[in-house]
Short mmCIF file of C-alpha atoms and ligand atoms in Angstrom, two decimals:
data_model
loop_
_atom_site.label_atom_id
_atom_site.label_comp_id
_atom_site.label_asym_id
_atom_site.label_seq_id
_atom_site.Cartn_x
_atom_site.Cartn_y
_atom_site.Cartn_z
CA UNK A 1 -45.37 -15.34 15.61
CA UNK A 2 -45.56 -13.84 19.12
CA UNK A 3 -42.12 -15.26 19.95
CA UNK A 4 -40.71 -13.86 16.71
CA UNK A 5 -42.11 -10.37 17.50
CA UNK A 6 -40.64 -10.43 20.99
CA UNK A 7 -37.25 -11.25 19.48
CA UNK A 8 -37.60 -8.31 17.08
CA UNK A 9 -38.86 -5.43 19.25
CA UNK A 10 -38.05 -2.74 16.66
CA UNK A 11 -40.37 -4.36 14.11
CA UNK A 12 -43.00 -4.68 16.83
CA UNK A 13 -42.62 -1.01 17.80
CA UNK A 14 -42.79 0.33 14.24
CA UNK A 15 -45.76 -1.91 13.37
CA UNK A 16 -47.67 -1.03 16.53
CA UNK A 17 -46.89 2.70 16.14
CA UNK A 18 -48.03 2.73 12.50
CA UNK A 19 -51.19 0.82 13.29
CA UNK A 20 -52.00 3.10 16.24
CA UNK A 21 -51.46 6.18 14.06
CA UNK A 22 -53.73 4.77 11.35
CA UNK A 23 -56.50 4.08 13.83
CA UNK A 24 -56.18 7.46 15.56
CA UNK A 25 -55.45 9.85 12.67
CA UNK A 26 -56.18 7.91 9.47
CA UNK A 27 -53.99 6.70 6.62
CA UNK A 28 -53.48 10.01 4.71
CA UNK A 29 -51.49 11.62 7.55
CA UNK A 30 -49.59 8.35 8.10
CA UNK A 31 -48.61 8.29 4.42
CA UNK A 32 -47.47 11.94 4.57
CA UNK A 33 -45.40 11.29 7.74
CA UNK A 34 -43.80 8.15 6.26
CA UNK A 35 -43.02 10.06 3.06
CA UNK A 36 -41.45 12.92 5.05
CA UNK A 37 -39.23 10.48 6.98
CA UNK A 38 -38.21 8.79 3.71
CA UNK A 39 -37.40 12.15 2.07
CA UNK A 40 -35.28 13.23 5.06
CA UNK A 41 -33.44 9.89 4.84
CA UNK A 42 -32.74 10.37 1.13
CA UNK A 43 -31.49 13.91 1.73
CA UNK A 44 -29.23 12.69 4.55
CA UNK A 45 -27.87 9.90 2.36
CA UNK A 46 -27.19 12.30 -0.49
CA UNK A 47 -25.48 15.03 1.59
CA UNK A 48 -23.72 12.98 4.28
CA UNK A 49 -23.37 9.41 2.97
CA UNK A 50 -20.78 8.33 5.54
CA UNK A 51 -22.78 9.26 8.63
CA UNK A 52 -25.96 7.93 6.98
CA UNK A 53 -24.29 4.57 6.40
CA UNK A 54 -22.90 4.42 9.93
CA UNK A 55 -25.96 5.59 11.83
CA UNK A 56 -28.90 4.49 9.72
CA UNK A 57 -28.36 2.26 6.72
CA UNK A 58 -25.99 -0.17 8.41
CA UNK A 59 -28.58 -0.82 11.14
CA UNK A 60 -31.41 -1.27 8.68
CA UNK A 61 -29.32 -3.63 6.55
CA UNK A 62 -28.16 -5.57 9.58
CA UNK A 63 -31.72 -5.99 10.86
CA UNK A 64 -33.00 -6.96 7.46
CA UNK A 65 -30.29 -9.54 6.75
CA UNK A 66 -30.52 -10.96 10.25
CA UNK A 67 -34.27 -11.48 9.97
CA UNK A 68 -34.68 -12.52 6.36
CA UNK A 69 -31.42 -14.22 5.56
CA UNK A 70 -29.46 -15.54 8.50
CA UNK A 71 -32.18 -16.41 11.06
CA UNK A 72 -34.36 -17.82 8.35
CA UNK A 73 -31.74 -19.96 6.65
CA UNK A 74 -29.03 -20.66 9.20
CA UNK A 75 -30.41 -23.99 10.36
CA UNK A 76 -30.64 -25.23 6.76
CA UNK A 77 -27.09 -24.11 5.99
CA UNK A 78 -25.78 -25.63 9.21
CA UNK A 79 -27.39 -28.97 8.37
CA UNK A 80 -26.14 -28.92 4.79
CA UNK A 81 -22.63 -28.11 6.02
CA UNK A 82 -22.62 -30.85 8.69
CA UNK A 83 -22.44 -28.43 11.59
CA UNK A 84 -25.33 -29.91 13.58
CA UNK A 85 -25.22 -32.56 16.27
CA UNK A 86 -27.57 -35.49 16.46
CA UNK A 87 -28.28 -36.26 20.09
CA UNK A 88 -30.45 -39.21 20.99
CA UNK A 89 -32.05 -37.22 23.85
CA UNK A 90 -33.55 -34.77 21.35
CA UNK A 91 -35.98 -35.43 18.55
CA UNK A 92 -34.42 -32.77 16.30
CA UNK A 93 -30.77 -32.17 15.52
CA UNK A 94 -29.06 -29.56 17.70
CA UNK A 95 -28.15 -26.47 15.69
CA UNK A 96 -25.35 -24.05 16.67
CA UNK A 97 -27.00 -20.87 17.95
CA UNK A 98 -26.68 -17.58 16.05
CA UNK A 99 -25.42 -15.00 18.51
CA UNK A 100 -25.33 -11.82 16.45
CA UNK A 101 -25.23 -10.43 12.95
CA UNK A 102 -23.62 -7.21 11.87
CA UNK A 103 -23.43 -6.02 8.32
CA UNK A 104 -20.67 -3.73 7.04
CA UNK A 105 -20.26 -2.26 3.57
CA UNK A 106 -18.59 -5.37 2.18
CA UNK A 107 -18.80 -8.08 4.84
CA UNK A 108 -21.46 -9.62 7.08
CA UNK A 109 -20.11 -10.74 10.40
CA UNK A 110 -22.17 -13.60 11.80
CA UNK A 111 -21.29 -14.87 15.26
CA UNK A 112 -22.15 -18.42 16.15
CA UNK A 113 -21.89 -20.26 19.46
CA UNK A 114 -20.23 -23.61 18.77
CA UNK A 115 -21.84 -26.75 20.08
CA UNK A 116 -20.08 -28.83 22.73
CA UNK A 117 -17.38 -30.89 21.06
CA UNK A 118 -17.10 -28.64 18.02
CA UNK A 119 -13.90 -26.81 17.10
CA UNK A 120 -12.89 -23.99 14.77
CA UNK A 121 -11.57 -26.52 12.27
CA UNK A 122 -15.09 -27.95 11.79
CA UNK A 123 -16.22 -24.52 10.62
CA UNK A 124 -13.15 -24.06 8.41
CA UNK A 125 -14.02 -27.33 6.70
CA UNK A 126 -17.56 -26.06 6.22
CA UNK A 127 -16.52 -22.60 4.92
CA UNK A 128 -16.69 -23.53 1.26
CA UNK A 129 -20.20 -24.94 1.53
CA UNK A 130 -21.38 -22.04 3.72
CA UNK A 131 -20.12 -19.59 1.09
CA UNK A 132 -21.99 -21.52 -1.60
CA UNK A 133 -25.16 -21.60 0.52
CA UNK A 134 -25.00 -17.84 1.11
CA UNK A 135 -24.15 -17.41 -2.61
CA UNK A 136 -21.00 -15.39 -1.94
CA UNK A 137 -17.44 -15.94 -3.13
CA UNK A 138 -15.87 -16.09 0.28
CA UNK A 139 -16.59 -17.14 3.85
CA UNK A 140 -13.87 -16.49 6.41
CA UNK A 141 -13.78 -18.27 9.77
CA UNK A 142 -12.28 -16.85 12.96
CA UNK A 143 -12.55 -18.04 16.54
CA UNK A 144 -13.03 -14.79 18.42
CA UNK A 145 -13.40 -16.18 21.94
CA UNK A 146 -13.57 -19.69 23.34
CA UNK A 147 -16.59 -21.37 21.80
CA UNK A 148 -17.60 -18.42 19.59
CA UNK A 149 -16.96 -18.39 15.86
CA UNK A 150 -17.16 -15.38 13.59
CA UNK A 151 -18.22 -16.22 10.04
CA UNK A 152 -17.44 -13.46 7.58
CA UNK A 153 -19.52 -13.48 4.39
CA UNK A 154 -18.12 -11.29 1.64
CA UNK A 155 -21.10 -9.59 -0.03
CA UNK A 156 -19.28 -6.97 -2.05
CA UNK A 157 -15.66 -7.50 -3.00
CA UNK A 158 -13.56 -4.33 -2.56
CA UNK A 159 -10.75 -6.00 -4.53
CA UNK A 160 -12.82 -6.76 -7.60
CA UNK A 161 -11.54 -3.66 -9.38
CA UNK A 162 -7.89 -2.54 -9.46
CA UNK A 163 -6.94 -0.72 -6.29
CA UNK A 164 -5.27 2.68 -6.45
CA UNK A 165 -1.51 2.85 -6.07
CA UNK A 166 -0.91 4.12 -2.55
CA UNK A 167 0.88 7.47 -2.42
CA UNK A 168 4.62 7.28 -1.77
CA UNK A 169 5.09 8.00 1.93
CA UNK A 170 5.86 11.73 2.14
CA UNK A 171 8.84 11.23 4.42
CA UNK A 172 12.52 11.76 3.66
CA UNK A 173 14.30 8.58 2.55
CA UNK A 174 16.82 8.97 5.41
CA UNK A 175 14.13 8.44 8.04
CA UNK A 176 11.31 6.58 6.30
CA UNK A 177 10.00 3.40 7.92
CA UNK A 178 11.32 0.41 6.00
CA UNK A 179 9.88 -2.27 8.22
CA UNK A 180 6.59 -2.30 6.34
CA UNK A 181 5.74 -0.50 3.12
CA UNK A 182 2.25 -0.01 1.80
CA UNK A 183 1.63 -1.52 -1.62
CA UNK A 184 -2.11 -2.10 -1.81
CA UNK A 185 -5.28 -2.90 0.08
CA UNK A 186 -6.72 -5.77 2.05
CA UNK A 187 -10.13 -7.28 1.57
CA UNK A 188 -11.27 -5.26 4.60
CA UNK A 189 -10.39 -1.99 2.90
CA UNK A 190 -7.27 -1.52 5.06
CA UNK A 191 -3.80 -0.68 3.73
CA UNK A 192 -1.74 -3.73 2.81
CA UNK A 193 1.82 -3.40 4.00
CA UNK A 194 4.62 -5.83 3.21
CA UNK A 195 7.74 -6.18 5.33
CA UNK A 196 11.05 -5.11 3.83
CA UNK A 197 13.53 -4.64 6.66
CA UNK A 198 13.98 -7.76 8.78
CA UNK A 199 12.17 -10.16 6.48
CA UNK A 200 12.27 -11.97 3.16
CA UNK A 201 9.28 -12.13 0.87
CA UNK A 202 8.27 -14.87 -1.54
CA UNK A 203 5.51 -14.34 -4.09
CA UNK A 204 4.14 -17.15 -6.24
CA UNK A 205 1.61 -16.90 -9.01
CA UNK A 206 0.89 -18.17 -12.49
CA UNK A 207 1.80 -16.27 -15.59
CA UNK A 208 0.10 -12.87 -15.47
CA UNK A 209 -0.94 -13.27 -11.82
CA UNK A 210 0.56 -9.88 -10.98
CA UNK A 211 3.91 -10.72 -9.38
CA UNK A 212 5.30 -7.57 -10.97
CA UNK A 213 2.88 -5.39 -9.02
CA UNK A 214 4.30 -6.76 -5.76
CA UNK A 215 7.85 -6.16 -6.87
CA UNK A 216 7.38 -2.67 -8.27
CA UNK A 217 4.97 -1.63 -5.53
CA UNK A 218 7.72 -2.35 -3.00
CA UNK A 219 10.49 -0.72 -5.02
CA UNK A 220 8.30 2.33 -5.57
CA UNK A 221 7.64 2.79 -1.87
CA UNK A 222 11.32 2.37 -1.04
CA UNK A 223 12.35 4.76 -3.85
CA UNK A 224 13.04 7.84 -1.65
CA UNK A 225 15.41 5.70 0.44
CA UNK A 226 17.05 4.40 -2.77
CA UNK A 227 17.60 7.98 -3.94
CA UNK A 228 19.51 8.92 -0.79
CA UNK A 229 21.53 5.69 -0.64
CA UNK A 230 19.84 4.24 2.45
CA UNK A 231 18.55 1.33 0.35
CA UNK A 232 20.73 -0.40 -2.24
CA UNK A 233 18.71 -2.32 -4.77
CA UNK A 234 20.08 -5.41 -6.54
CA UNK A 235 17.96 -6.73 -9.36
CA UNK A 236 18.08 -10.17 -10.95
CA UNK A 237 15.81 -10.45 -13.95
CA UNK A 238 16.56 -13.74 -15.65
CA UNK A 239 14.01 -12.99 -18.36
CA UNK A 240 16.68 -10.99 -20.13
CA UNK A 241 15.64 -7.67 -18.60
CA UNK A 242 12.11 -7.80 -20.04
CA UNK A 243 10.67 -6.80 -16.67
CA UNK A 244 13.44 -4.79 -15.05
CA UNK A 245 15.15 -2.85 -17.82
CA UNK A 246 13.10 0.39 -17.50
CA UNK A 247 14.28 1.03 -13.93
CA UNK A 248 18.05 0.50 -14.25
CA UNK A 249 18.66 3.95 -12.75
CA UNK A 250 17.43 2.60 -9.41
CA UNK A 251 19.81 -0.36 -9.21
CA UNK A 252 23.04 -0.75 -7.42
CA UNK A 253 23.62 -4.12 -9.10
CA UNK A 254 21.80 -5.68 -11.99
CA UNK A 255 21.92 -9.05 -13.73
CA UNK A 256 19.96 -10.16 -16.74
CA UNK A 257 19.95 -13.68 -18.13
CA UNK A 258 23.72 -14.44 -18.08
CA UNK A 259 24.31 -17.11 -15.39
CA UNK A 260 27.69 -15.69 -14.42
CA UNK A 261 26.19 -12.19 -13.96
CA UNK A 262 23.46 -13.63 -11.75
CA UNK A 263 26.01 -15.44 -9.60
CA UNK A 264 28.15 -12.30 -9.50
CA UNK A 265 25.28 -10.27 -8.05
CA UNK A 266 24.56 -12.97 -5.47
CA UNK A 267 28.26 -13.24 -4.58
CA UNK A 268 28.53 -9.48 -4.11
CA UNK A 269 25.49 -9.55 -1.79
CA UNK A 270 26.85 -12.39 0.33
CA UNK A 271 30.38 -10.89 0.47
CA UNK A 272 28.91 -7.56 1.57
CA UNK A 273 26.82 -9.34 4.17
CA UNK A 274 29.85 -11.20 5.51
CA UNK A 275 31.92 -7.99 5.66
CA UNK A 276 29.15 -6.30 7.60
CA UNK A 277 28.89 -9.28 9.93
CA UNK A 278 32.59 -9.02 10.73
CA UNK A 279 32.54 -5.23 11.09
CA UNK A 280 29.51 -5.12 13.39
CA UNK A 281 30.17 -8.26 15.43
CA UNK A 282 29.83 -7.29 19.09
CA UNK A 283 28.66 -3.79 18.15
CA UNK A 284 25.02 -4.47 17.42
CA UNK A 285 22.75 -7.48 17.02
CA UNK A 286 20.45 -5.85 14.50
CA UNK A 287 21.41 -3.29 11.88
CA UNK A 288 19.28 -0.15 11.62
CA UNK A 289 19.72 0.95 8.00
CA UNK A 290 21.43 4.27 7.36
CA UNK A 291 23.33 5.78 4.45
CA UNK A 292 26.50 4.37 6.06
CA UNK A 293 24.98 0.90 6.57
CA UNK A 294 22.27 0.66 3.90
CA UNK A 295 19.53 -1.90 3.61
CA UNK A 296 20.43 -4.20 0.73
CA UNK A 297 17.31 -5.26 -1.11
CA UNK A 298 17.67 -8.12 -3.57
CA UNK A 299 14.87 -8.73 -6.07
CA UNK A 300 14.78 -12.02 -7.99
CA UNK A 301 12.09 -11.86 -10.63
CA UNK A 302 11.92 -15.54 -11.61
CA UNK A 303 13.40 -17.88 -9.06
CA UNK A 304 13.03 -20.94 -11.30
CA UNK A 305 15.54 -19.48 -13.73
CA UNK A 306 18.10 -19.31 -10.93
CA UNK A 307 17.40 -22.52 -9.04
CA UNK A 308 16.37 -24.83 -11.88
CA UNK A 309 16.97 -23.49 -15.37
CA UNK A 310 20.21 -21.54 -14.99
CA UNK A 311 21.84 -23.72 -17.64
CA UNK A 312 25.19 -24.19 -15.94
CA UNK A 313 24.97 -26.86 -13.24
CA UNK A 314 27.98 -25.63 -11.26
CA UNK A 315 26.81 -22.05 -11.25
CA UNK A 316 23.30 -23.19 -10.34
CA UNK A 317 24.56 -25.02 -7.26
CA UNK A 318 26.59 -21.97 -6.31
CA UNK A 319 23.59 -19.64 -6.84
CA UNK A 320 21.47 -21.83 -4.57
CA UNK A 321 24.16 -21.87 -1.91
CA UNK A 322 24.50 -18.08 -1.97
CA UNK A 323 20.75 -17.54 -1.84
CA UNK A 324 20.53 -19.95 1.09
CA UNK A 325 23.21 -17.98 2.97
CA UNK A 326 21.49 -14.70 2.29
CA UNK A 327 18.13 -16.01 3.44
CA UNK A 328 19.45 -17.61 6.62
CA UNK A 329 21.72 -14.77 7.76
CA UNK A 330 20.52 -11.62 6.02
CA UNK A 331 17.63 -10.46 8.17
CA UNK A 332 19.48 -9.05 11.16
CA UNK A 333 22.19 -7.62 8.90
CA UNK A 334 19.70 -5.59 6.82
CA UNK A 335 19.87 -7.82 3.76
CA UNK A 336 16.40 -8.58 2.46
CA UNK A 337 15.34 -10.72 -0.48
CA UNK A 338 12.14 -10.63 -2.51
CA UNK A 339 11.80 -13.62 -4.83
CA UNK A 340 9.04 -14.56 -7.25
CA UNK A 341 8.13 -17.78 -8.99
CA UNK A 342 5.39 -19.11 -11.19
CA UNK A 343 5.51 -22.51 -9.58
CA UNK A 344 6.08 -22.94 -5.87
CA UNK A 345 7.27 -26.57 -6.04
CA UNK A 346 10.17 -27.79 -3.92
CA UNK A 347 12.62 -28.18 -6.80
CA UNK A 348 12.11 -24.53 -7.74
CA UNK A 349 11.93 -23.06 -4.24
CA UNK A 350 13.94 -25.45 -2.07
CA UNK A 351 14.07 -22.89 0.75
CA UNK A 352 10.42 -21.82 1.01
CA UNK A 353 10.58 -22.01 4.79
CA UNK A 354 13.29 -19.35 4.84
CA UNK A 355 10.88 -16.70 3.56
CA UNK A 356 8.94 -15.50 6.60
CA UNK A 357 6.40 -13.59 4.46
CA UNK A 358 4.75 -15.35 1.55
CA UNK A 359 2.10 -14.27 -0.93
CA UNK A 360 -0.01 -16.72 -2.90
CA UNK A 361 -1.29 -15.02 -6.05
CA UNK A 362 -3.40 -16.89 -8.60
CA UNK A 363 -2.29 -20.52 -8.49
CA UNK A 364 -3.23 -23.79 -10.07
CA UNK A 365 -4.47 -25.87 -7.17
CA UNK A 366 -5.15 -26.00 -3.42
CA UNK A 367 -1.91 -28.01 -3.05
CA UNK A 368 0.12 -25.16 -4.54
CA UNK A 369 -1.53 -22.74 -2.13
CA UNK A 370 -0.47 -24.91 0.80
CA UNK A 371 3.05 -25.09 -0.63
CA UNK A 372 3.26 -21.31 -0.49
CA UNK A 373 1.37 -20.46 2.69
CA UNK A 374 1.84 -23.64 4.69
CA UNK A 375 -0.17 -26.78 5.32
CA UNK A 376 -3.88 -26.23 5.79
CA UNK A 377 -3.86 -22.65 4.44
CA UNK A 378 -6.33 -23.49 1.67
CA UNK A 379 -8.64 -25.15 4.16
CA UNK A 380 -8.50 -22.05 6.35
CA UNK A 381 -9.71 -19.94 3.43
CA UNK A 382 -6.74 -19.09 1.19
CA UNK A 383 -8.47 -20.04 -2.05
CA UNK A 384 -5.70 -18.89 -4.40
CA UNK A 385 -6.78 -21.34 -7.10
CA UNK A 386 -10.08 -19.45 -7.35
CA UNK A 387 -8.59 -16.05 -8.01
CA UNK A 388 -9.88 -14.95 -11.40
CA UNK A 389 -7.71 -14.21 -14.42
CA UNK A 390 -9.43 -10.83 -14.48
CA UNK A 391 -8.06 -9.80 -11.08
CA UNK A 392 -4.26 -9.79 -11.35
CA UNK A 393 -2.50 -8.59 -8.22
CA UNK A 394 -4.99 -10.34 -5.91
CA UNK A 395 -3.45 -12.83 -3.50
CA UNK A 396 -3.52 -14.30 -0.02
CA UNK A 397 -1.12 -13.78 2.84
CA UNK A 398 -0.94 -15.18 6.34
CA UNK A 399 0.09 -12.44 8.73
CA UNK A 400 2.24 -13.32 11.72
CA UNK A 401 0.20 -14.51 14.68
CA UNK A 402 -3.06 -14.60 12.71
CA UNK A 403 -4.52 -17.98 11.84
CA UNK A 404 -6.87 -17.07 9.04
CA UNK A 405 -5.48 -15.96 5.65
CA UNK A 406 -6.02 -12.42 4.45
CA UNK A 407 -6.91 -11.56 0.85
CA UNK A 408 -5.04 -8.60 -0.57
CA UNK A 409 -4.52 -6.73 -3.81
CA UNK A 410 -1.48 -4.74 -4.86
CA UNK A 411 -1.76 -1.49 -6.76
CA UNK A 412 -0.39 -1.61 -10.29
CA UNK A 413 2.75 0.33 -11.17
CA UNK A 414 2.40 0.91 -14.91
CA UNK A 415 5.26 1.72 -17.30
CA UNK A 416 4.72 5.48 -17.09
CA UNK A 417 4.90 5.43 -13.29
CA UNK A 418 7.98 3.22 -13.40
CA UNK A 419 9.69 5.66 -15.77
CA UNK A 420 8.78 8.51 -13.45
CA UNK A 421 10.15 6.74 -10.39
CA UNK A 422 13.36 5.83 -12.20
CA UNK A 423 13.75 9.48 -13.25
CA UNK A 424 12.97 11.08 -9.90
CA UNK A 425 14.59 8.62 -7.49
CA UNK A 426 17.72 7.46 -9.33
CA UNK A 427 20.29 5.80 -7.06
CA UNK A 428 23.39 7.90 -6.26
CA UNK A 429 26.38 6.89 -8.40
N1 ATP B 1 -2.15 -5.23 -9.23
C1 ATP B 1 -2.65 -5.16 -10.44
N2 ATP B 1 -3.79 -4.50 -10.68
C2 ATP B 1 -4.31 -4.45 -11.92
N3 ATP B 1 -3.75 -5.03 -13.00
C3 ATP B 1 -2.61 -5.68 -12.82
C4 ATP B 1 -2.00 -5.80 -11.54
N4 ATP B 1 -0.88 -6.53 -11.66
C5 ATP B 1 -0.79 -6.86 -12.95
N5 ATP B 1 -1.82 -6.36 -13.66
C6 ATP B 1 -2.06 -6.57 -15.10
O1 ATP B 1 -1.71 -7.91 -15.41
C7 ATP B 1 -0.66 -7.96 -16.36
C8 ATP B 1 0.35 -9.05 -15.98
O2 ATP B 1 0.95 -8.68 -14.76
P1 ATP B 1 2.45 -9.08 -14.37
O3 ATP B 1 3.35 -8.93 -15.55
O4 ATP B 1 2.80 -8.35 -13.14
O5 ATP B 1 2.26 -10.62 -14.07
P2 ATP B 1 3.36 -11.64 -13.66
O6 ATP B 1 2.79 -12.47 -12.59
O7 ATP B 1 4.65 -10.93 -13.35
O8 ATP B 1 3.50 -12.50 -14.98
P3 ATP B 1 4.79 -13.20 -15.60
O9 ATP B 1 5.14 -14.34 -14.72
O10 ATP B 1 4.34 -13.62 -16.96
O11 ATP B 1 5.87 -12.12 -15.64
C9 ATP B 1 -0.05 -6.55 -16.36
O12 ATP B 1 0.44 -6.21 -17.60
C10 ATP B 1 -1.19 -5.68 -15.96
O13 ATP B 1 -1.96 -5.31 -17.10
#
């Protein structure tokens, strides 16, 4: 008990102060003082919730969770998750030491000093069982310095409810930043931005997983640049225009289910790319999009219909060849492709590796997640097979240079908003 009190000096101070007060002045005045402090706290919380959270409540919550959840249960969780070492010199197993706990609005960040011989991967393997022990849906693992692991426990999911559509950047289309456009939020409450210029994006998800929200979220943010001709949008919607028909005013080229139309759009893209390559050879190594040299954005709503079910074998081979050319050469020439598929298998997406940015929406299995995000992504925390049917638009991405996957959710562009965008930002004819 004495050791515990020394490790928690604030509890010791409050307890000793309260006891001293009681002895010196009696319990009625202590009750009145405690009530006054509580009332001031409530008033503060009501009038200035942000500063109250930052300066008071966060500290109380952190202290409480550290004492009554993490310190109390960590050794049990570590044992159950096989994170302890059994050393013959010691009678008891050696448990990784908790270094600190800090509790934010949605996440608890628990820092742990790894034991000699342990590595981040051991904790990634244990993440699922740690999440179950803590009774939360998600436990993220990050090595923040040599030997120190940060375990993130998601207490309250900011992506549980649909996220608001981010406002369209209030910047003229001629100068707007096309490298990254904001289409939703991350699990840390930060804006989620997807690359457009200088990348290709692949999104995979089962029926109703919310692939449309990725596509329209991106088109919507690029709309001011479409309106001034700095972005030329080509749309391939092999589902007969079911998805894309309402926004035809935005397109430079458009193909519905006809195989020859689809190949025509792809041919036009690749021809344009080759012309640009010839014109700018020796002039620049990377095209900065302008009205004169626009960014060509190709959207393919269902890749399987192009690469597997096109119907005409010859045209299908040609479509695959053209897509391959676009994906391998387009980035520096300001040709970008966004493609979506329900199934990320190799026969449907033979060139997965050519998409630098990939999004795993709700999928069937851990294997499918790894197919989209790369080997080991599921193990590192991209649990796309656990995304609920009730949360379309939620997915995982792996950002460049970051090992652990990030959970994200796109805002939803409904039909009314799509009609509005198509009306306000029609492409110049
Ligand atoms: N980001 C989102 N936030 C909230 N609801 C969404 C979101 N995305 C989609 N939805 C809802 O889920 C439904 C299905 O979404 P969507 O059509 O985009 O899925 P999909 O993956 O394109 O499916 P399919 O492959 O069948 O076309 C939408 O009609 C909408 O009601």
